Short mmCIF file of C-alpha atoms and ligand atoms in Angstrom, two decimals:
data_model
loop_
_atom_site.label_atom_id
_atom_site.label_comp_id
_atom_site.label_asym_id
_atom_site.label_seq_id
_atom_site.Cartn_x
_atom_site.Cartn_y
_atom_site.Cartn_z
CA MET G 1474 -17.49 -10.38 -6.90
CA ASP G 1475 -14.23 -11.77 -5.34
CA LYS G 1476 -12.16 -9.11 -3.60
CA ILE G 1477 -8.98 -8.08 -5.60
CA LYS G 1478 -5.58 -9.15 -3.60
CA VAL G 1479 -2.94 -6.72 -3.37
CA LYS G 1480 0.30 -8.76 -3.19
CA SER G 1481 2.96 -6.81 -1.14
CA THR G 1482 2.59 -4.79 2.08
CA ILE G 1483 1.59 -0.75 1.66
CA VAL G 1484 2.51 1.58 4.46
CA GLU G 1485 -0.28 3.66 5.49
CA ILE G 1486 0.25 6.76 7.20
CA ASP G 1487 -2.66 8.38 9.16
CA GLY G 1488 -2.82 12.48 9.99
CA ASP G 1489 -4.95 14.61 11.66
CA GLU G 1490 -8.21 16.56 11.65
CA MET G 1491 -10.70 16.69 8.45
CA ALA G 1492 -7.91 15.10 6.13
CA ARG G 1493 -8.14 12.03 8.90
CA ILE G 1494 -11.49 11.92 8.66
CA MET G 1495 -11.96 11.92 5.00
CA TRP G 1496 -9.08 9.06 5.14
CA LYS G 1497 -11.27 6.83 7.14
CA MET G 1498 -14.39 7.35 4.83
CA VAL G 1499 -12.08 6.61 1.56
CA LYS G 1500 -10.91 3.60 3.08
CA GLU G 1501 -14.36 2.14 4.43
CA LYS G 1502 -16.27 2.90 1.37
CA LEU G 1503 -13.99 2.83 -1.56
CA LEU G 1504 -11.27 0.69 -0.65
CA LEU G 1505 -12.12 -2.24 1.51
CA PRO G 1506 -15.43 -3.21 -0.01
CA HIS G 1507 -12.93 -4.65 -2.78
CA LEU G 1508 -9.29 -5.01 -1.82
CA PHE G 1509 -7.67 -7.44 0.18
CA MET G 1510 -4.66 -5.29 1.45
CA ASN G 1511 -1.89 -5.93 3.85
CA VAL G 1512 -1.18 -2.83 5.37
CA GLU G 1513 1.47 -1.56 8.02
CA TYR G 1514 -0.47 1.15 9.83
CA TYR G 1515 1.52 4.44 11.54
CA ASP G 1516 -0.43 6.70 13.07
CA LEU G 1517 0.67 10.44 12.90
CA HIS G 1518 -1.83 11.98 15.04
CA ILE G 1519 0.07 14.84 16.58
CA LYS G 1520 -0.80 13.24 19.71
CA ASN G 1521 0.67 9.90 18.77
CA ARG G 1522 3.71 11.73 17.19
CA ASP G 1523 3.94 13.63 20.82
CA VAL G 1524 3.84 10.76 22.71
CA THR G 1525 6.42 8.90 20.90
CA ASN G 1526 8.58 11.87 20.63
CA ASP G 1527 8.21 11.68 16.75
CA GLN G 1528 9.63 8.22 16.80
CA VAL G 1529 6.57 7.44 14.86
CA THR G 1530 7.34 9.29 12.29
CA ILE G 1531 10.84 8.06 11.51
CA ASP G 1532 9.26 4.53 11.87
CA ALA G 1533 7.03 5.23 9.26
CA ALA G 1534 9.84 6.16 6.83
CA THR G 1535 11.60 3.28 7.61
CA ALA G 1536 8.61 1.42 6.71
CA ILE G 1537 8.54 2.98 3.30
CA MET G 1538 12.38 2.06 2.85
CA ARG G 1539 11.28 -1.41 3.83
CA HIS G 1540 8.36 -1.85 1.56
CA GLY G 1541 8.90 0.64 -1.00
CA VAL G 1542 5.59 2.15 -1.34
CA GLY G 1543 3.77 4.32 1.34
CA VAL G 1544 0.57 6.56 1.42
CA LYS G 1545 0.22 9.64 3.69
CA CYS G 1546 -2.56 11.77 5.04
CA ALA G 1547 -2.00 14.99 5.80
CA THR G 1548 -0.79 15.96 9.23
CA ILE G 1549 -0.34 19.33 11.38
CA THR G 1550 2.87 20.88 11.50
CA PRO G 1551 2.73 21.90 15.05
CA ASN G 1552 3.13 25.82 15.82
CA GLU G 1553 2.81 27.73 18.87
CA ASP G 1554 -0.99 27.47 18.87
CA ARG G 1555 -0.88 23.90 18.17
CA VAL G 1556 1.28 23.21 21.09
CA ARG G 1557 -1.25 24.97 23.22
CA GLU G 1558 -4.07 23.49 21.37
CA TYR G 1559 -2.91 19.73 21.57
CA ASN G 1560 -0.92 20.25 24.88
CA LEU G 1561 2.22 19.11 23.09
CA LYS G 1562 5.35 18.45 24.92
CA ARG G 1563 7.47 20.58 22.39
CA LEU G 1564 7.24 22.00 18.88
CA TRP G 1565 7.63 18.76 16.73
CA LYS G 1566 9.22 19.19 13.21
CA SER G 1567 7.09 19.11 10.38
CA PRO G 1568 6.65 15.26 9.70
CA ASN G 1569 6.72 16.00 5.93
CA GLY G 1570 10.14 17.41 6.30
CA THR G 1571 11.48 14.48 8.56
CA ILE G 1572 10.30 12.06 6.00
CA ARG G 1573 11.31 14.08 3.02
CA THR G 1574 14.52 14.30 4.50
CA LEU G 1575 15.16 10.75 4.99
CA LEU G 1576 13.65 9.17 1.81
CA ASP G 1577 15.37 12.47 -0.01
CA GLY G 1578 13.77 12.76 -3.31
CA THR G 1579 12.05 14.87 -5.52
CA VAL G 1580 8.07 15.59 -5.10
CA PHE G 1581 5.92 15.74 -8.35
CA ARG G 1582 2.58 17.04 -8.06
CA LYS G 1583 0.40 17.10 -11.41
CA PRO G 1584 -3.32 18.92 -11.09
CA ILE G 1585 -6.18 16.61 -11.76
CA LEU G 1586 -8.31 17.50 -14.69
CA VAL G 1587 -11.74 17.34 -14.82
CA LYS G 1588 -13.88 18.56 -18.24
CA ASN G 1589 -16.35 20.92 -16.42
CA ILE G 1590 -13.86 22.88 -14.75
CA SER G 1591 -11.52 24.97 -16.67
CA SER G 1592 -8.16 26.50 -15.92
CA SER G 1593 -8.52 30.42 -14.59
CA VAL G 1594 -5.32 30.70 -16.75
CA SER G 1595 -6.88 30.35 -20.42
CA ALA G 1596 -3.90 29.55 -21.92
CA TRP G 1597 -3.16 26.21 -19.97
CA LYS G 1598 -4.78 23.29 -21.87
CA ARG G 1599 -2.88 20.67 -20.37
CA PRO G 1600 -1.36 19.80 -16.99
CA ILE G 1601 1.63 21.49 -15.40
CA THR G 1602 3.45 19.24 -13.20
CA ILE G 1603 5.57 20.47 -10.55
CA GLY G 1604 8.80 18.77 -9.79
CA ARG G 1605 9.88 19.87 -6.45
CA HIS G 1606 13.46 19.13 -4.67
CA ALA G 1607 12.31 17.86 -1.17
CA TYR G 1608 15.85 17.97 0.60
CA GLY G 1609 17.35 20.98 2.37
CA ASP G 1610 17.36 24.70 1.79
CA VAL G 1611 15.27 26.68 4.10
CA TYR G 1612 13.16 23.41 4.98
CA SER G 1613 16.11 22.41 7.30
CA ASN G 1614 17.88 25.73 7.90
CA THR G 1615 19.31 27.08 11.11
CA GLU G 1616 18.51 30.80 11.63
CA MET G 1617 19.31 33.10 14.45
CA ARG G 1618 17.45 36.52 15.82
CA ILE G 1619 20.17 39.03 16.59
CA ASN G 1620 19.37 41.21 19.45
CA SER G 1621 22.68 43.45 19.43
CA PRO G 1622 25.12 44.85 16.90
CA GLY G 1623 27.83 42.44 16.24
CA ARG G 1624 29.48 40.39 13.14
CA ALA G 1625 27.59 37.55 11.65
CA GLU G 1626 29.94 35.04 9.84
CA LEU G 1627 29.86 31.93 7.92
CA VAL G 1628 32.28 29.45 8.80
CA PHE G 1629 33.19 26.22 7.20
CA THR G 1630 35.74 24.05 9.32
CA PRO G 1631 37.02 21.13 6.95
CA ALA G 1632 36.60 17.76 8.77
CA GLY G 1633 40.48 16.68 7.87
CA GLY G 1634 41.99 19.73 9.91
CA GLY G 1635 43.08 22.58 7.78
CA ARG G 1636 41.94 26.16 8.01
CA PRO G 1637 38.40 27.28 8.45
CA VAL G 1638 36.84 29.11 5.46
CA LYS G 1639 34.94 32.32 6.63
CA GLN G 1640 33.00 35.04 5.03
CA ILE G 1641 30.93 37.97 6.70
CA ILE G 1642 27.57 38.05 6.30
CA LYS G 1643 26.99 41.26 8.08
CA GLU G 1644 28.30 43.78 10.30
CA PHE G 1645 25.03 44.18 12.29
CA ALA G 1646 24.78 47.94 13.76
CA GLU G 1647 21.44 46.95 15.35
CA ALA G 1648 18.93 44.01 15.66
CA GLY G 1649 18.08 41.67 12.98
CA ILE G 1650 18.21 38.18 11.86
CA ILE G 1651 20.46 35.61 9.99
CA GLN G 1652 19.77 32.29 8.39
CA GLY G 1653 22.07 29.53 7.15
CA ILE G 1654 21.01 27.06 4.27
CA HIS G 1655 22.52 24.03 2.80
CA ASN G 1656 22.03 21.42 -0.06
CA THR G 1657 24.35 18.59 -1.48
CA ASP G 1658 25.63 17.80 -4.74
CA LYS G 1659 24.46 14.57 -4.50
CA SER G 1660 20.89 15.61 -3.56
CA ILE G 1661 20.97 18.20 -6.25
CA GLU G 1662 21.82 15.16 -8.70
CA SER G 1663 19.26 12.72 -7.69
CA PHE G 1664 16.74 15.55 -8.15
CA ALA G 1665 17.87 15.98 -11.84
CA LYS G 1666 17.77 12.64 -12.28
CA ALA G 1667 14.27 12.21 -11.12
CA CYS G 1668 13.31 15.00 -13.02
CA PHE G 1669 14.89 13.72 -16.29
CA THR G 1670 13.55 10.29 -15.51
CA PHE G 1671 9.87 11.29 -15.03
CA ALA G 1672 9.93 14.02 -18.28
CA LEU G 1673 11.00 11.13 -20.14
CA ASP G 1674 8.34 8.63 -19.01
CA GLN G 1675 5.37 10.95 -19.12
CA LYS G 1676 6.89 12.09 -22.67
CA ILE G 1677 6.56 16.03 -21.41
CA ASP G 1678 9.18 18.70 -21.78
CA LEU G 1679 11.55 19.87 -18.70
CA TRP G 1680 11.96 23.24 -17.58
CA PHE G 1681 14.17 24.05 -14.87
CA SER G 1682 14.54 27.64 -12.92
CA THR G 1683 16.51 29.15 -10.31
CA LYS G 1684 17.50 32.52 -9.62
CA ASP G 1685 20.98 31.79 -10.62
CA THR G 1686 21.61 35.75 -11.61
CA ILE G 1687 21.49 36.83 -7.97
CA SER G 1688 22.83 33.39 -6.42
CA LYS G 1689 25.65 32.92 -8.20
CA THR G 1690 27.28 30.01 -6.17
CA TYR G 1691 23.98 28.26 -4.45
CA ASP G 1692 21.64 28.63 -7.31
CA ALA G 1693 24.23 28.53 -10.24
CA ARG G 1694 25.48 24.94 -8.65
CA PHE G 1695 21.64 23.53 -9.22
CA ARG G 1696 21.59 24.72 -12.62
CA ASP G 1697 25.20 23.52 -13.68
CA ILE G 1698 24.47 19.88 -12.09
CA PHE G 1699 21.23 19.80 -14.38
CA GLU G 1700 23.33 20.99 -17.48
CA GLU G 1701 26.03 18.32 -16.79
CA GLU G 1702 23.46 15.86 -15.95
CA TYR G 1703 21.34 16.74 -18.89
CA LYS G 1704 24.45 16.44 -21.49
CA LYS G 1705 25.74 13.29 -19.87
CA ASN G 1706 22.48 11.08 -19.47
CA TRP G 1707 19.62 12.35 -21.24
CA LYS G 1708 20.50 14.92 -24.45
CA LEU G 1709 20.19 11.64 -26.76
CA LYS G 1710 17.22 10.31 -25.44
CA PHE G 1711 15.21 13.31 -25.00
CA ALA G 1712 16.28 14.30 -28.64
CA LYS G 1713 14.89 10.69 -29.73
CA SER G 1714 11.78 11.14 -28.37
CA GLY G 1715 11.17 14.96 -29.61
CA LEU G 1716 11.72 16.53 -26.11
CA SER G 1717 13.59 19.23 -24.92
CA TYR G 1718 15.33 20.63 -21.83
CA PHE G 1719 15.05 24.07 -20.92
CA PHE G 1720 16.85 25.81 -17.92
CA THR G 1721 16.11 29.77 -17.54
CA LEU G 1722 15.71 32.39 -14.70
CA ILE G 1723 12.82 31.75 -12.34
CA ASP G 1724 11.03 35.27 -13.12
CA ASP G 1725 11.59 34.45 -16.80
CA ALA G 1726 9.91 30.94 -16.06
CA VAL G 1727 6.75 32.62 -14.39
CA ALA G 1728 6.33 34.80 -17.05
CA ARG G 1729 6.37 32.09 -19.81
CA ILE G 1730 4.36 29.42 -17.84
CA ILE G 1731 1.50 31.85 -17.79
CA LYS G 1732 1.52 32.14 -21.55
CA SER G 1733 2.37 28.52 -22.14
CA GLU G 1734 -0.09 25.40 -23.04
CA GLY G 1735 0.79 23.51 -20.12
CA GLY G 1736 1.80 19.76 -20.94
CA ILE G 1737 5.50 20.32 -19.15
CA LEU G 1738 7.28 19.22 -16.04
CA TRP G 1739 8.62 22.37 -14.21
CA ALA G 1740 11.46 21.37 -11.72
CA LEU G 1741 11.73 23.57 -9.03
CA LYS G 1742 14.10 24.01 -5.84
CA ASN G 1743 12.39 23.25 -2.31
CA TYR G 1744 10.62 26.68 -1.48
CA ASP G 1745 9.91 27.11 -5.24
CA GLY G 1746 7.97 24.50 -5.39
CA ASP G 1747 6.01 24.82 -2.33
CA VAL G 1748 4.84 27.88 -3.55
CA MET G 1749 4.22 27.31 -7.05
CA SER G 1750 2.37 24.03 -6.72
CA ASP G 1751 -0.15 25.94 -4.55
CA MET G 1752 -0.53 28.25 -7.42
CA ILE G 1753 -1.04 25.89 -10.04
CA ALA G 1754 -3.41 23.88 -8.06
CA SER G 1755 -5.76 26.70 -7.41
CA ALA G 1756 -5.37 27.84 -10.97
CA TYR G 1757 -6.99 24.31 -11.90
CA GLY G 1758 -9.79 24.38 -9.45
CA SER G 1759 -8.71 23.36 -6.12
CA LEU G 1760 -6.01 22.43 -3.45
CA ALA G 1761 -7.60 19.12 -3.51
CA MET G 1762 -7.41 18.62 -6.85
CA MET G 1763 -3.68 17.83 -7.13
CA THR G 1764 -2.04 14.50 -7.02
CA SER G 1765 1.58 14.61 -5.17
CA VAL G 1766 4.16 11.78 -5.13
CA LEU G 1767 7.49 11.76 -3.50
CA VAL G 1768 10.01 9.85 -5.48
CA SER G 1769 13.27 8.63 -3.76
CA PRO G 1770 16.61 8.33 -5.98
CA ARG G 1771 16.31 4.74 -4.20
CA GLY G 1772 13.07 3.57 -5.68
CA TYR G 1773 10.48 4.39 -3.24
CA TYR G 1774 7.44 5.89 -3.42
CA GLU G 1775 5.14 8.07 -0.93
CA TYR G 1776 1.79 9.24 -2.13
CA GLU G 1777 0.13 12.00 -0.58
CA ALA G 1778 -2.73 14.73 -0.46
CA ALA G 1779 -1.15 17.92 -1.01
CA HIS G 1780 -3.32 20.04 0.89
CA GLY G 1781 -3.31 20.49 4.67
CA THR G 1782 -5.51 19.30 7.16
CA VAL G 1783 -8.27 21.45 6.61
CA GLN G 1784 -8.66 22.96 10.06
CA LYS G 1785 -11.49 25.21 9.49
CA HIS G 1786 -13.83 22.51 7.99
CA TYR G 1787 -12.76 20.09 11.02
CA TYR G 1788 -13.78 22.84 13.53
CA LYS G 1789 -17.16 22.90 12.01
CA HIS G 1790 -17.32 19.27 11.84
CA LEU G 1791 -16.32 18.80 15.51
CA LYS G 1792 -19.39 21.20 16.26
CA GLY G 1793 -21.64 18.81 14.26
CA GLY G 1794 -21.84 20.88 11.20
CA ARG G 1795 -22.10 19.53 7.68
CA THR G 1796 -18.84 19.81 5.94
CA SER G 1797 -18.19 19.40 2.17
CA THR G 1798 -14.88 19.09 2.00
CA ASN G 1799 -13.01 17.36 -0.95
CA PRO G 1800 -11.74 14.17 -0.96
CA MET G 1801 -10.21 14.27 -4.60
CA ALA G 1802 -6.32 14.32 -3.71
CA ILE G 1803 -6.96 11.79 -1.00
CA ILE G 1804 -8.64 9.21 -3.08
CA PHE G 1805 -5.84 10.02 -6.00
CA ALA G 1806 -3.37 9.36 -2.95
CA TRP G 1807 -4.53 5.99 -2.43
CA SER G 1808 -4.82 4.99 -6.47
CA GLY G 1809 -1.60 6.61 -6.75
CA CYS G 1810 -0.10 4.15 -4.18
CA LEU G 1811 -2.14 1.16 -5.40
CA ARG G 1812 -0.96 1.39 -8.94
CA ARG G 1813 2.59 1.83 -8.22
CA ARG G 1814 2.46 -1.30 -6.03
CA GLY G 1815 0.44 -3.15 -8.67
CA GLU G 1816 3.41 -2.08 -11.13
CA LEU G 1817 6.17 -3.38 -8.77
CA ASP G 1818 4.17 -6.51 -8.26
CA ALA G 1819 3.28 -7.18 -11.91
CA THR G 1820 -0.33 -7.41 -10.60
CA PRO G 1821 -2.26 -5.75 -13.77
CA HIS G 1822 -5.83 -6.26 -11.42
CA VAL G 1823 -4.52 -3.88 -8.91
CA VAL G 1824 -3.57 -1.41 -11.62
CA SER G 1825 -7.06 -1.41 -13.44
CA PHE G 1826 -8.53 -0.90 -10.00
CA ALA G 1827 -6.57 2.00 -9.47
CA ASP G 1828 -7.70 3.34 -13.05
CA LYS G 1829 -11.08 2.74 -12.30
CA LEU G 1830 -11.21 4.47 -8.97
CA GLU G 1831 -9.69 7.42 -10.36
CA GLU G 1832 -12.15 7.29 -13.41
CA SER G 1833 -15.13 6.96 -10.96
CA ALA G 1834 -14.32 10.19 -9.09
CA ILE G 1835 -13.62 12.13 -12.09
CA SER G 1836 -17.05 11.10 -13.85
CA THR G 1837 -18.49 11.96 -10.35
CA ILE G 1838 -17.45 15.79 -10.77
CA GLU G 1839 -18.06 15.54 -14.48
CA SER G 1840 -21.89 14.49 -13.75
CA GLY G 1841 -22.07 17.45 -11.67
CA ILE G 1842 -21.56 16.05 -8.26
CA MET G 1843 -18.98 18.20 -6.59
CA THR G 1844 -18.19 19.41 -3.06
CA GLY G 1845 -18.44 23.37 -2.16
CA ASP G 1846 -14.76 24.30 -3.48
CA LEU G 1847 -15.51 22.86 -6.95
CA LEU G 1848 -18.98 24.30 -7.33
CA LEU G 1849 -17.42 27.99 -7.10
CA VAL G 1850 -14.97 27.33 -10.16
CA ALA G 1851 -16.98 24.83 -12.20
CA ASP G 1852 -18.50 25.68 -16.02
CA LYS G 1853 -22.09 26.65 -14.99
CA SER G 1854 -24.66 23.92 -15.23
CA PRO G 1855 -28.24 23.25 -13.87
CA ASP G 1856 -26.61 19.77 -13.23
CA ASN G 1857 -24.37 20.98 -10.40
CA LYS G 1858 -24.66 20.11 -7.00
CA LYS G 1859 -23.00 20.61 -3.83
CA VAL G 1860 -23.23 17.87 -1.50
CA THR G 1861 -21.08 16.84 1.47
CA THR G 1862 -18.28 14.88 1.97
CA LYS G 1863 -20.02 11.89 2.59
CA ALA G 1864 -22.48 12.23 -0.56
CA PHE G 1865 -19.34 12.77 -3.02
CA ILE G 1866 -17.57 9.67 -1.58
CA ASP G 1867 -20.74 7.53 -1.99
CA ALA G 1868 -21.40 8.83 -5.16
CA VAL G 1869 -17.65 7.80 -6.42
CA ALA G 1870 -18.47 4.22 -4.52
CA GLU G 1871 -21.46 3.83 -6.45
CA ASN G 1872 -19.95 4.65 -9.88
CA LEU G 1873 -16.88 2.34 -8.63
CA ARG G 1874 -18.98 -0.52 -8.18
CA LYS G 1875 -20.67 -0.43 -11.81
CA LYS G 1876 -17.08 -0.22 -13.34
CA LEU G 1877 -15.99 -2.96 -11.37
CA SER G 1878 -19.11 -5.27 -12.07
CA GLY G 1879 -19.44 -3.98 -15.86
P1 LIG R 2130 -5.22 23.38 4.34
O1 LIG R 2130 -5.52 22.37 5.14
O2 LIG R 2130 -4.55 23.47 3.00
O3 LIG R 2130 -6.55 24.40 4.17
C1 LIG R 2130 -6.63 26.07 3.72
C2 LIG R 2130 -7.86 26.08 3.05
O4 LIG R 2130 -8.01 25.86 1.99
C3 LIG R 2130 -8.87 25.47 3.59
O5 LIG R 2130 -9.52 26.13 4.54
C4 LIG R 2130 -10.08 25.19 2.68
O6 LIG R 2130 -10.60 26.66 2.06
C5 LIG R 2130 -8.90 25.19 1.11
N1 LIG R 2130 -8.71 23.52 1.51
C6 LIG R 2130 -7.96 23.05 1.31
N2 LIG R 2130 -7.96 21.49 1.41
C7 LIG R 2130 -9.38 21.37 0.82
C8 LIG R 2130 -10.19 20.40 0.43
N3 LIG R 2130 -9.83 19.16 0.55
N4 LIG R 2130 -11.47 20.34 0.38
C9 LIG R 2130 -11.84 21.70 0.34
N5 LIG R 2130 -11.15 23.03 1.04
C10 LIG R 2130 -10.08 22.80 0.90
O7 LIG R 2130 -4.25 24.58 5.05
P2 LIG R 2130 -4.30 24.99 6.47
O8 LIG R 2130 -5.63 25.37 7.03
O9 LIG R 2130 -3.13 26.22 6.23
O10 LIG R 2130 -3.47 24.22 7.27
C11 LIG R 2130 -3.80 23.39 8.36
C12 LIG R 2130 -2.99 22.29 8.71
O11 LIG R 2130 -2.52 21.75 7.95
C13 LIG R 2130 -1.91 23.23 9.60
O12 LIG R 2130 -1.72 22.49 10.54
C14 LIG R 2130 -0.67 22.85 8.76
O13 LIG R 2130 0.22 22.25 9.25
C15 LIG R 2130 -1.27 21.51 7.78
N6 LIG R 2130 -0.72 21.07 6.57
C16 LIG R 2130 -0.15 19.92 6.50
C17 LIG R 2130 0.25 19.74 5.06
C18 LIG R 2130 0.81 18.39 4.58
O14 LIG R 2130 0.83 17.44 5.62
N7 LIG R 2130 0.79 17.60 3.46
C19 LIG R 2130 0.17 20.75 4.19
C20 LIG R 2130 -0.12 21.58 4.19
C21 LIG R 2130 -0.28 21.93 5.84
P3 LIG R 2130 -11.91 27.04 3.01
O15 LIG R 2130 -11.70 27.19 4.29
O16 LIG R 2130 -12.38 28.45 2.02
O17 LIG R 2130 -13.03 26.21 2.55
MG1 LIG R 2131 2.98 24.90 0.27
#
């Protein structure tokens, strides 16, 4: 069978540890046998980020802006342990944070549902998608340890001159901590637009929640911008499609989500989205059963695996142990990226390949062949069999071959 040609360039961003090992297997066994792809490769292995003084991360983000579509493996965000482990020059920033700040945008995370795994929240029948604002707040904060008594102030100095505006944060009588965070109206507006666009596109209701009762300026600004955007640009379109937009306090949203049937987009601020997406993923089975895409307001897309580098499994692998790490999120990062590439290039055979790849992966799990994380949560069946990462990918490859030749 002839290989399928992917017309335009894909930006490939490699990563670390077990995720990197699965990444290579997915490429070699599921993609390269069937596709001619022109990839621009950026190696974000922690050592290469160190050698390039993290320039490679910036180059990768810039490449996505040039080509429109990228796919990223999980990467280590260094902490003190990692600095020692890899003998790093310094504590480099989170590559995801750097890329998100450059591309701006919103991260949409949607669980991958399979028939033989029911959600641990029995009310959830349809996927709950999280729309996470990917700019600002605590991810680009400035924080300080206070070691002695003194006054901490918030000061804004207008660029054009004029009197600085000051507010007291705390008169410290003893040691403590402070933190400054920010956001911009422009970024919140594009977050709102991205969420309304996504909900309309997927024909699902949109919920948005913040802590506006406590944060009467910061969180309330998010609420107001969403409200203005909705009234101005979406109310009519939503009504025509029978969809609704609903804002509520985050506490209330959490309580309601647990009782809902799912099938909604839940828009969340950066930190809330970080936390809630892990909760949703594990309720639907595993961290590895989640798709994730960063949608930038300028039309760039970055597909990624939402889980980390799976460090514990990697150490086991290094010691020669057999690992049963789940590559689903990596497979779906590639399929998502290929589908988008195919849509932008108007090459339906690439879109169809992406569909078949996903169907092959889902049907493998539904036939009972699964990695260890899923065996724990799958409906009990004599067909269920825990396999290694390699055996799982081989089984998907076999299904895919049949689908492509059928
Ligand atoms: P993690 O890699 O997500 O793994 C945490 C645990 O979740 C694993 O030990 C494993 O549980 C389970 N798990 C995650 N992905 C799995 C998969 N594909 N298959 C099976 N089980 C899976 O998080 P971490 O260990 O806290 O972080 C490791 C590194 O990843 C850190 O250096 C962190 O900076 C980085 N990280 C990167 C990203 C990203 O680039 N997107 C996101 C988060 C974290 P069991 O051990 O119980 O099997
Ligand atoms: Mg998280």
